């Protein structure tokens, strides 16, 4: 016994009925409906599926079912194929695959979009694009246009080989204008304009300035790249950066430049030595001047100290003499005989005896105020 499956689109849903080939080939029984609209009992396997559907054993009915199913499959396939994916690093316009007409009304950036099965994408890069004028191949996997180093003539007539890297980005809002003007090859037009402008820019510098004034050269190249994108390409691109990586000259010129640089370094070294000697001499002059000031200050301080010391000694001696004079005056006024005061000779005798009483073993100077004698013990002679 062989079996097969019949499927038919009905409002009640798709039903699958499995019957034997022998049962399917039996004459169809008539399905009648009572006044209430309910299906009567019958031996027909499709009872209740529809009142006006042809029987499956009818070849025309089978053809209709197959045709309807094919239409549904085709429509569903076309609907699903209308959703087409676009890489996240791509911009795109759509083009009719049959007529070739491009739709400039909508631009797309990555994702899956409903564009119709009859359309396809015209893709443009959305990320940074690099153009390299360098020897060798790029060591990294990035969207890079690899070109040979550029030969350019400088303002002093020398031919130099430049290694440059430029990065740019397409502006999405100008995608339609880009395709109208350049189709898909805007990069080629950009390279052509950029190359000519680089030659004009480098021609304004001498060969030595390309490596001595790198910052000034880099600023000029960046301004030039931005002007190319704004003026020549009408703002369709944005110049992200441009770098001068290599400057190559003829070997003879390189040797001459090396010798020149060595001589310049020697001159700078000698100038620095001279400056160091000048600074050292100025330092010695300053040191001598400060030493002189220190000597002057030290001499003034010593003189003032000596003057103060001598003044203090003189004041002390004066005070001592005054004290002695006051002591003698007190003695003369206190030691009296009635109203009579001691004479000078009597004062000397008084002091001599007072000294002998207070310090019998010590030395003594005695005499009048105009002459004096020294009395000393025999042990001290």
Short mmCIF file of N, CA, C and O in Angstrom, two decimals, residues 73-192:
data_model
loop_
_atom_site.label_atom_id
_atom_site.label_comp_id
_atom_site.label_asym_id
_atom_site.label_seq_id
_atom_site.Cartn_x
_atom_site.Cartn_y
_atom_site.Cartn_z
N UNK A 73 4.40 29.21 -2.67
CA UNK A 73 5.84 29.03 -2.46
C UNK A 73 6.63 30.09 -3.21
O UNK A 73 7.58 30.69 -2.69
N UNK A 74 6.22 30.35 -4.47
CA UNK A 74 6.93 31.34 -5.26
C UNK A 74 6.80 32.73 -4.65
O UNK A 74 7.77 33.49 -4.53
N UNK A 75 5.57 33.10 -4.24
CA UNK A 75 5.35 34.42 -3.65
C UNK A 75 6.15 34.58 -2.36
O UNK A 75 6.78 35.61 -2.10
N UNK A 76 6.13 33.53 -1.53
CA UNK A 76 6.88 33.58 -0.27
C UNK A 76 8.38 33.70 -0.54
O UNK A 76 9.09 34.46 0.13
N UNK A 77 8.87 32.95 -1.52
CA UNK A 77 10.30 33.02 -1.85
C UNK A 77 10.68 34.41 -2.34
O UNK A 77 11.72 34.97 -1.96
N UNK A 78 9.84 35.00 -3.20
CA UNK A 78 10.14 36.33 -3.70
C UNK A 78 10.09 37.37 -2.59
O UNK A 78 10.89 38.30 -2.55
N UNK A 79 9.14 37.19 -1.65
CA UNK A 79 9.02 38.13 -0.53
C UNK A 79 10.27 38.06 0.35
O UNK A 79 10.83 39.08 0.75
N UNK A 80 10.70 36.84 0.66
CA UNK A 80 11.88 36.69 1.52
C UNK A 80 13.15 37.17 0.81
O UNK A 80 14.05 37.75 1.44
N UNK A 81 13.22 36.92 -0.51
CA UNK A 81 14.41 37.37 -1.24
C UNK A 81 14.44 38.88 -1.41
O UNK A 81 15.47 39.44 -1.82
N UNK A 82 13.36 39.58 -1.08
CA UNK A 82 13.37 41.04 -1.13
C UNK A 82 14.15 41.65 0.01
O UNK A 82 14.52 42.82 -0.03
N UNK A 83 14.39 40.87 1.08
CA UNK A 83 15.23 41.32 2.19
C UNK A 83 16.66 40.90 1.89
O UNK A 83 16.99 39.72 1.91
N UNK A 84 17.51 41.88 1.62
CA UNK A 84 18.90 41.59 1.26
C UNK A 84 19.84 42.23 2.28
O UNK A 84 19.62 43.36 2.73
N UNK A 85 20.89 41.49 2.65
CA UNK A 85 21.83 41.95 3.67
C UNK A 85 22.94 42.80 3.09
O UNK A 85 23.35 42.64 1.95
N UNK A 86 23.42 43.74 3.93
CA UNK A 86 24.51 44.63 3.57
C UNK A 86 25.50 44.66 4.72
O UNK A 86 25.11 44.80 5.89
N UNK A 87 26.80 44.52 4.40
CA UNK A 87 27.83 44.48 5.44
C UNK A 87 27.87 45.80 6.20
O UNK A 87 27.56 46.87 5.66
N UNK A 88 28.25 45.70 7.49
CA UNK A 88 28.25 46.89 8.36
C UNK A 88 29.25 47.94 7.92
O UNK A 88 29.12 49.11 8.29
N UNK A 89 30.25 47.57 7.13
CA UNK A 89 31.26 48.53 6.67
C UNK A 89 30.98 49.01 5.24
O UNK A 89 31.91 49.41 4.53
N UNK A 90 29.72 48.97 4.83
CA UNK A 90 29.37 49.37 3.47
C UNK A 90 28.22 50.36 3.47
O UNK A 90 27.29 50.27 4.28
N UNK A 91 28.31 51.34 2.54
CA UNK A 91 27.17 52.14 2.11
C UNK A 91 26.65 51.52 0.82
O UNK A 91 27.38 50.80 0.13
N UNK A 92 25.40 51.83 0.45
CA UNK A 92 24.88 51.25 -0.79
C UNK A 92 23.72 52.06 -1.33
O UNK A 92 22.96 52.69 -0.57
N UNK A 93 23.61 52.04 -2.66
CA UNK A 93 22.41 52.44 -3.38
C UNK A 93 21.81 51.18 -3.98
O UNK A 93 22.43 50.12 -3.98
N UNK A 94 20.59 51.27 -4.48
CA UNK A 94 19.95 50.12 -5.09
C UNK A 94 19.81 50.35 -6.60
O UNK A 94 19.59 51.47 -7.06
N UNK A 95 19.93 49.24 -7.35
CA UNK A 95 19.80 49.29 -8.80
C UNK A 95 18.89 48.18 -9.27
O UNK A 95 18.98 47.04 -8.79
N UNK A 96 17.98 48.50 -10.19
CA UNK A 96 17.08 47.51 -10.75
C UNK A 96 17.90 46.53 -11.59
O UNK A 96 18.59 46.93 -12.53
N UNK A 97 17.81 45.24 -11.25
CA UNK A 97 18.60 44.24 -11.94
C UNK A 97 18.16 44.04 -13.37
O UNK A 97 18.96 43.64 -14.22
N UNK A 98 16.91 44.35 -13.67
CA UNK A 98 16.40 44.13 -15.02
C UNK A 98 16.66 45.33 -15.93
O UNK A 98 17.16 45.19 -17.04
N UNK A 99 16.35 46.53 -15.43
CA UNK A 99 16.47 47.72 -16.27
C UNK A 99 17.78 48.47 -16.07
O UNK A 99 18.16 49.29 -16.89
N UNK A 100 18.49 48.22 -14.93
CA UNK A 100 19.72 48.93 -14.65
C UNK A 100 19.52 50.33 -14.11
O UNK A 100 20.47 51.09 -13.96
N UNK A 101 18.29 50.71 -13.78
CA UNK A 101 17.99 52.04 -13.25
C UNK A 101 18.39 52.09 -11.78
O UNK A 101 18.02 51.20 -11.00
N UNK A 102 19.10 53.13 -11.40
CA UNK A 102 19.57 53.28 -10.02
C UNK A 102 18.60 54.17 -9.25
O UNK A 102 18.16 55.22 -9.75
N UNK A 103 18.27 53.75 -8.05
CA UNK A 103 17.40 54.53 -7.17
C UNK A 103 18.27 55.44 -6.31
O UNK A 103 19.00 54.98 -5.43
N UNK A 104 18.19 56.75 -6.56
CA UNK A 104 18.98 57.72 -5.80
C UNK A 104 18.23 58.27 -4.60
O UNK A 104 18.76 59.13 -3.89
N UNK A 105 17.03 57.80 -4.35
CA UNK A 105 16.24 58.35 -3.26
C UNK A 105 16.62 57.83 -1.89
O UNK A 105 16.38 58.51 -0.89
N UNK A 106 17.21 56.64 -1.82
CA UNK A 106 17.52 56.03 -0.52
C UNK A 106 18.95 55.53 -0.52
O UNK A 106 19.44 55.01 -1.53
N UNK A 107 19.61 55.73 0.60
CA UNK A 107 20.95 55.18 0.81
C UNK A 107 20.91 54.28 2.04
O UNK A 107 20.14 54.52 2.98
N UNK A 108 21.73 53.27 2.05
CA UNK A 108 21.71 52.26 3.11
C UNK A 108 23.10 52.12 3.71
O UNK A 108 24.12 52.31 3.03
N UNK A 109 23.11 51.77 5.00
CA UNK A 109 24.37 51.56 5.72
C UNK A 109 24.24 50.31 6.58
O UNK A 109 23.75 50.34 7.71
N UNK A 110 24.69 49.19 6.03
CA UNK A 110 24.70 47.94 6.77
C UNK A 110 23.31 47.41 7.10
O UNK A 110 22.29 48.06 6.87
N UNK A 111 23.27 46.17 7.56
CA UNK A 111 22.01 45.57 7.99
C UNK A 111 21.28 44.86 6.86
O UNK A 111 21.75 44.76 5.73
N UNK A 112 20.07 44.39 7.17
CA UNK A 112 19.21 43.71 6.20
C UNK A 112 18.04 44.63 5.89
O UNK A 112 17.30 45.03 6.79
N UNK A 113 17.87 44.95 4.63
CA UNK A 113 16.88 45.94 4.22
C UNK A 113 15.94 45.34 3.17
O UNK A 113 16.32 44.47 2.37
N UNK A 114 14.69 45.85 3.18
CA UNK A 114 13.70 45.42 2.18
C UNK A 114 13.88 46.31 0.95
O UNK A 114 13.47 47.46 0.92
N UNK A 115 14.52 45.77 -0.08
CA UNK A 115 14.77 46.54 -1.29
C UNK A 115 14.09 45.92 -2.51
O UNK A 115 14.16 46.49 -3.61
N UNK A 116 13.45 44.78 -2.35
CA UNK A 116 12.81 44.11 -3.48
C UNK A 116 13.74 43.13 -4.15
O UNK A 116 14.93 43.38 -4.28
N UNK A 117 13.17 42.01 -4.57
CA UNK A 117 13.99 40.97 -5.20
C UNK A 117 14.51 41.40 -6.56
O UNK A 117 15.45 40.82 -7.09
N UNK A 118 13.89 42.40 -7.14
CA UNK A 118 14.30 42.86 -8.46
C UNK A 118 15.46 43.87 -8.40
O UNK A 118 15.94 44.30 -9.43
N UNK A 119 15.91 44.23 -7.17
CA UNK A 119 16.99 45.20 -7.00
C UNK A 119 18.22 44.51 -6.42
O UNK A 119 18.13 43.45 -5.77
N UNK A 120 19.36 45.11 -6.62
CA UNK A 120 20.59 44.69 -5.95
C UNK A 120 21.34 45.93 -5.48
O UNK A 120 20.97 47.05 -5.80
N UNK A 121 22.40 45.71 -4.68
CA UNK A 121 23.14 46.81 -4.07
C UNK A 121 24.28 47.29 -4.98
O UNK A 121 24.94 46.50 -5.66
N UNK A 122 24.50 48.61 -4.93
CA UNK A 122 25.73 49.23 -5.44
C UNK A 122 26.51 49.68 -4.21
O UNK A 122 26.17 50.66 -3.55
N UNK A 123 27.55 48.96 -3.88
CA UNK A 123 28.22 49.14 -2.59
C UNK A 123 29.37 50.13 -2.68
O UNK A 123 30.10 50.19 -3.67
N UNK A 124 29.52 50.91 -1.57
CA UNK A 124 30.63 51.85 -1.38
C UNK A 124 31.21 51.59 0.01
O UNK A 124 30.46 51.27 0.94
N UNK A 125 32.50 51.75 0.21
CA UNK A 125 33.08 51.53 1.55
C UNK A 125 32.64 52.61 2.53
O UNK A 125 32.63 53.80 2.20
N UNK A 126 32.27 52.18 3.73
CA UNK A 126 31.83 53.12 4.77
C UNK A 126 32.92 53.41 5.80
O UNK A 126 32.81 54.38 6.54
N UNK A 127 33.96 52.58 5.85
CA UNK A 127 35.02 52.80 6.83
C UNK A 127 36.18 53.55 6.19
O UNK A 127 36.11 53.94 5.01
N UNK A 128 37.23 53.79 6.98
CA UNK A 128 38.39 54.52 6.47
C UNK A 128 39.10 53.71 5.39
O UNK A 128 39.34 52.51 5.56
N UNK A 129 39.45 54.38 4.31
CA UNK A 129 40.19 53.76 3.21
C UNK A 129 41.60 54.35 3.18
O UNK A 129 41.78 55.55 3.38
N UNK A 130 42.58 53.50 2.93
CA UNK A 130 43.98 53.92 2.94
C UNK A 130 44.56 53.82 1.53
O UNK A 130 44.26 52.88 0.80
N UNK A 131 45.39 54.79 1.21
CA UNK A 131 46.17 54.78 -0.02
C UNK A 131 47.63 54.91 0.37
O UNK A 131 48.01 55.88 1.02
N UNK A 132 48.44 53.93 0.00
CA UNK A 132 49.84 53.91 0.41
C UNK A 132 50.74 53.99 -0.81
O UNK A 132 50.61 53.20 -1.76
N UNK A 133 51.66 54.96 -0.77
CA UNK A 133 52.74 55.02 -1.75
C UNK A 133 54.00 54.55 -1.05
O UNK A 133 54.85 55.33 -0.63
N UNK A 134 54.13 53.24 -0.89
CA UNK A 134 55.24 52.65 -0.14
C UNK A 134 55.77 51.43 -0.87
O UNK A 134 55.06 50.81 -1.68
N UNK A 135 57.01 51.06 -0.55
CA UNK A 135 57.57 49.81 -1.06
C UNK A 135 56.99 48.64 -0.28
O UNK A 135 56.74 48.74 0.93
N UNK A 136 56.80 47.53 -0.97
CA UNK A 136 56.27 46.34 -0.31
C UNK A 136 54.76 46.37 -0.23
O UNK A 136 54.08 47.27 -0.74
N UNK A 137 54.22 45.38 0.45
CA UNK A 137 52.77 45.25 0.62
C UNK A 137 52.40 45.57 2.06
O UNK A 137 53.22 45.39 2.97
N UNK A 138 51.18 46.04 2.31
CA UNK A 138 50.76 46.37 3.68
C UNK A 138 50.81 45.13 4.57
O UNK A 138 50.34 44.06 4.19
N UNK A 139 51.38 45.23 5.78
CA UNK A 139 51.48 44.07 6.67
C UNK A 139 50.22 43.80 7.47
O UNK A 139 50.25 43.02 8.40
N UNK A 140 49.12 44.43 7.15
CA UNK A 140 47.89 44.26 7.92
C UNK A 140 46.72 44.16 6.95
O UNK A 140 46.78 44.60 5.82
N UNK A 141 45.66 43.56 7.43
CA UNK A 141 44.48 43.33 6.61
C UNK A 141 43.51 44.49 6.76
O UNK A 141 42.64 44.51 7.60
N UNK A 142 43.70 45.49 5.93
CA UNK A 142 42.81 46.65 5.94
C UNK A 142 42.54 47.05 4.50
O UNK A 142 43.29 46.69 3.59
N UNK A 143 41.43 47.76 4.27
CA UNK A 143 41.15 48.22 2.90
C UNK A 143 42.18 49.25 2.46
O UNK A 143 42.06 50.43 2.76
N UNK A 144 43.23 48.79 1.78
CA UNK A 144 44.35 49.65 1.42
C UNK A 144 44.63 49.54 -0.07
O UNK A 144 44.66 48.45 -0.63
N UNK A 145 44.83 50.69 -0.69
CA UNK A 145 45.27 50.75 -2.08
C UNK A 145 46.78 50.90 -2.08
O UNK A 145 47.33 51.91 -1.63
N UNK A 146 47.49 49.88 -2.56
CA UNK A 146 48.94 49.84 -2.49
C UNK A 146 49.52 50.35 -3.80
O UNK A 146 49.27 49.78 -4.87
N UNK A 147 50.29 51.43 -3.72
CA UNK A 147 50.91 52.04 -4.90
C UNK A 147 52.41 52.17 -4.67
O UNK A 147 52.90 52.08 -3.53
N UNK A 148 53.14 52.39 -5.74
CA UNK A 148 54.59 52.56 -5.65
C UNK A 148 54.93 53.93 -5.08
O UNK A 148 54.14 54.88 -5.18
N UNK A 149 56.11 54.08 -4.45
CA UNK A 149 56.51 55.40 -3.93
C UNK A 149 56.50 56.45 -5.02
O UNK A 149 56.71 56.17 -6.20
N UNK A 150 56.24 57.67 -4.63
CA UNK A 150 56.05 58.78 -5.57
C UNK A 150 57.38 59.50 -5.82
O UNK A 150 58.12 59.82 -4.88
N UNK A 151 57.66 59.75 -7.08
CA UNK A 151 58.85 60.51 -7.47
C UNK A 151 58.45 61.97 -7.67
O UNK A 151 57.61 62.29 -8.50
N UNK A 152 59.06 62.87 -6.90
CA UNK A 152 58.69 64.29 -6.91
C UNK A 152 59.97 65.13 -6.96
O UNK A 152 61.00 64.76 -6.38
N UNK A 153 59.88 66.29 -7.62
CA UNK A 153 61.02 67.20 -7.69
C UNK A 153 60.81 68.36 -6.71
O UNK A 153 59.72 68.92 -6.63
N UNK A 154 61.85 68.70 -5.98
CA UNK A 154 61.78 69.75 -4.96
C UNK A 154 62.10 71.11 -5.58
O UNK A 154 62.42 71.22 -6.77
N UNK A 155 62.05 72.14 -4.75
CA UNK A 155 62.29 73.50 -5.24
C UNK A 155 63.74 73.72 -5.66
O UNK A 155 64.03 74.59 -6.49
N UNK A 156 64.68 72.95 -5.11
CA UNK A 156 66.08 73.07 -5.50
C UNK A 156 66.44 72.13 -6.64
O UNK A 156 67.63 71.90 -6.90
N UNK A 157 65.44 71.56 -7.31
CA UNK A 157 65.67 70.76 -8.51
C UNK A 157 66.06 69.33 -8.28
O UNK A 157 66.43 68.63 -9.23
N UNK A 158 65.98 68.83 -7.05
CA UNK A 158 66.37 67.45 -6.76
C UNK A 158 65.15 66.54 -6.84
O UNK A 158 64.05 66.89 -6.39
N UNK A 159 65.36 65.33 -7.39
CA UNK A 159 64.31 64.34 -7.46
C UNK A 159 64.34 63.49 -6.19
O UNK A 159 65.38 62.92 -5.83
N UNK A 160 63.22 63.42 -5.49
CA UNK A 160 63.13 62.65 -4.25
C UNK A 160 62.04 61.60 -4.39
O UNK A 160 61.08 61.76 -5.13
N UNK A 161 62.21 60.52 -3.65
CA UNK A 161 61.22 59.45 -3.60
C UNK A 161 60.50 59.52 -2.25
O UNK A 161 61.14 59.41 -1.20
N UNK A 162 59.20 59.72 -2.30
CA UNK A 162 58.42 59.93 -1.08
C UNK A 162 57.56 58.70 -0.79
O UNK A 162 56.93 58.13 -1.69
N UNK A 163 57.53 58.33 0.46
CA UNK A 163 56.61 57.29 0.95
C UNK A 163 55.51 57.95 1.76
O UNK A 163 55.77 58.52 2.82
N UNK A 164 54.28 57.89 1.25
CA UNK A 164 53.15 58.59 1.88
C UNK A 164 52.03 57.61 2.16
O UNK A 164 51.88 56.58 1.48
N UNK A 165 51.23 57.95 3.15
CA UNK A 165 50.01 57.21 3.47
C UNK A 165 48.88 58.22 3.65
O UNK A 165 49.01 59.17 4.42
N UNK A 166 47.78 58.00 2.93
CA UNK A 166 46.61 58.88 3.00
C UNK A 166 45.40 58.04 3.41
O UNK A 166 45.23 56.93 2.93
N UNK A 167 44.58 58.59 4.28
CA UNK A 167 43.35 57.93 4.68
C UNK A 167 42.18 58.88 4.47
O UNK A 167 42.26 60.06 4.83
N UNK A 168 41.11 58.36 3.90
CA UNK A 168 39.93 59.18 3.60
C UNK A 168 38.68 58.37 3.89
O UNK A 168 38.74 57.15 4.09
N UNK A 169 37.53 59.05 3.87
CA UNK A 169 36.24 58.41 4.12
C UNK A 169 35.18 59.03 3.22
O UNK A 169 35.18 60.25 3.00
N UNK A 170 34.30 58.20 2.71
CA UNK A 170 33.22 58.67 1.85
C UNK A 170 32.10 59.24 2.72
O UNK A 170 31.74 58.66 3.75
N UNK A 171 31.56 60.38 2.31
CA UNK A 171 30.44 61.00 3.02
C UNK A 171 29.13 60.41 2.50
O UNK A 171 28.82 60.49 1.31
N UNK A 172 28.35 59.83 3.41
CA UNK A 172 27.13 59.11 3.02
C UNK A 172 26.12 60.03 2.35
O UNK A 172 25.41 59.62 1.43
N UNK A 173 26.03 61.28 2.79
CA UNK A 173 25.01 62.17 2.25
C UNK A 173 25.26 62.52 0.79
O UNK A 173 24.35 63.02 0.10
N UNK A 174 26.47 62.28 0.28
CA UNK A 174 26.78 62.58 -1.12
C UNK A 174 26.87 61.32 -1.98
O UNK A 174 27.44 61.37 -3.07
N UNK A 175 26.32 60.22 -1.48
CA UNK A 175 26.46 58.96 -2.20
C UNK A 175 25.84 59.01 -3.59
O UNK A 175 26.42 58.51 -4.57
N UNK A 176 24.68 59.63 -3.70
CA UNK A 176 24.01 59.71 -5.01
C UNK A 176 24.84 60.55 -5.98
O UNK A 176 25.02 60.18 -7.16
N UNK A 177 25.37 61.69 -5.51
CA UNK A 177 26.19 62.54 -6.38
C UNK A 177 27.47 61.83 -6.80
O UNK A 177 27.95 62.01 -7.92
N UNK A 178 28.03 61.04 -5.89
CA UNK A 178 29.26 60.30 -6.22
C UNK A 178 29.00 59.34 -7.37
O UNK A 178 29.78 59.26 -8.33
N UNK A 179 27.87 58.61 -7.31
CA UNK A 179 27.60 57.64 -8.37
C UNK A 179 27.27 58.35 -9.68
O UNK A 179 27.66 57.87 -10.76
N UNK A 180 26.55 59.45 -9.61
CA UNK A 180 26.24 60.17 -10.84
C UNK A 180 27.51 60.68 -11.53
O UNK A 180 27.60 60.69 -12.76
N UNK A 181 28.49 61.11 -10.71
CA UNK A 181 29.68 61.74 -11.27
C UNK A 181 30.79 60.73 -11.58
O UNK A 181 31.40 60.78 -12.65
N UNK A 182 31.04 59.83 -10.64
CA UNK A 182 32.20 58.94 -10.77
C UNK A 182 31.85 57.47 -10.84
O UNK A 182 32.76 56.64 -10.90
N UNK A 183 30.57 57.12 -10.79
CA UNK A 183 30.17 55.71 -10.72
C UNK A 183 30.77 55.10 -9.44
O UNK A 183 30.59 55.65 -8.36
N UNK A 184 31.52 54.01 -9.58
CA UNK A 184 32.10 53.36 -8.40
C UNK A 184 33.60 53.60 -8.28
O UNK A 184 34.26 52.99 -7.42
N UNK A 185 34.17 54.50 -9.09
CA UNK A 185 35.62 54.69 -9.10
C UNK A 185 36.01 56.09 -8.65
O UNK A 185 36.82 56.77 -9.28
N UNK A 186 35.44 56.54 -7.55
CA UNK A 186 35.83 57.85 -7.03
C UNK A 186 37.25 57.82 -6.48
O UNK A 186 37.96 58.83 -6.50
N UNK A 187 37.71 56.65 -6.02
CA UNK A 187 39.07 56.57 -5.48
C UNK A 187 40.11 56.85 -6.55
O UNK A 187 41.12 57.52 -6.29
N UNK A 188 39.90 56.37 -7.76
CA UNK A 188 40.85 56.65 -8.84
C UNK A 188 40.95 58.13 -9.14
O UNK A 188 42.04 58.67 -9.36
N UNK A 189 39.81 58.82 -9.16
CA UNK A 189 39.83 60.26 -9.41
C UNK A 189 40.51 60.98 -8.25
O UNK A 189 41.26 61.94 -8.46
N UNK A 190 40.26 60.51 -7.02
CA UNK A 190 40.90 61.12 -5.84
C UNK A 190 42.42 60.94 -5.90
O UNK A 190 43.18 61.87 -5.62
N UNK A 191 42.88 59.75 -6.28
CA UNK A 191 44.32 59.50 -6.38
C UNK A 191 44.95 60.40 -7.43
O UNK A 191 46.03 60.97 -7.22
N UNK A 192 44.30 60.56 -8.57
CA UNK A 192 44.84 61.39 -9.64
C UNK A 192 45.00 62.84 -9.19
O UNK A 192 46.06 63.46 -9.39
#
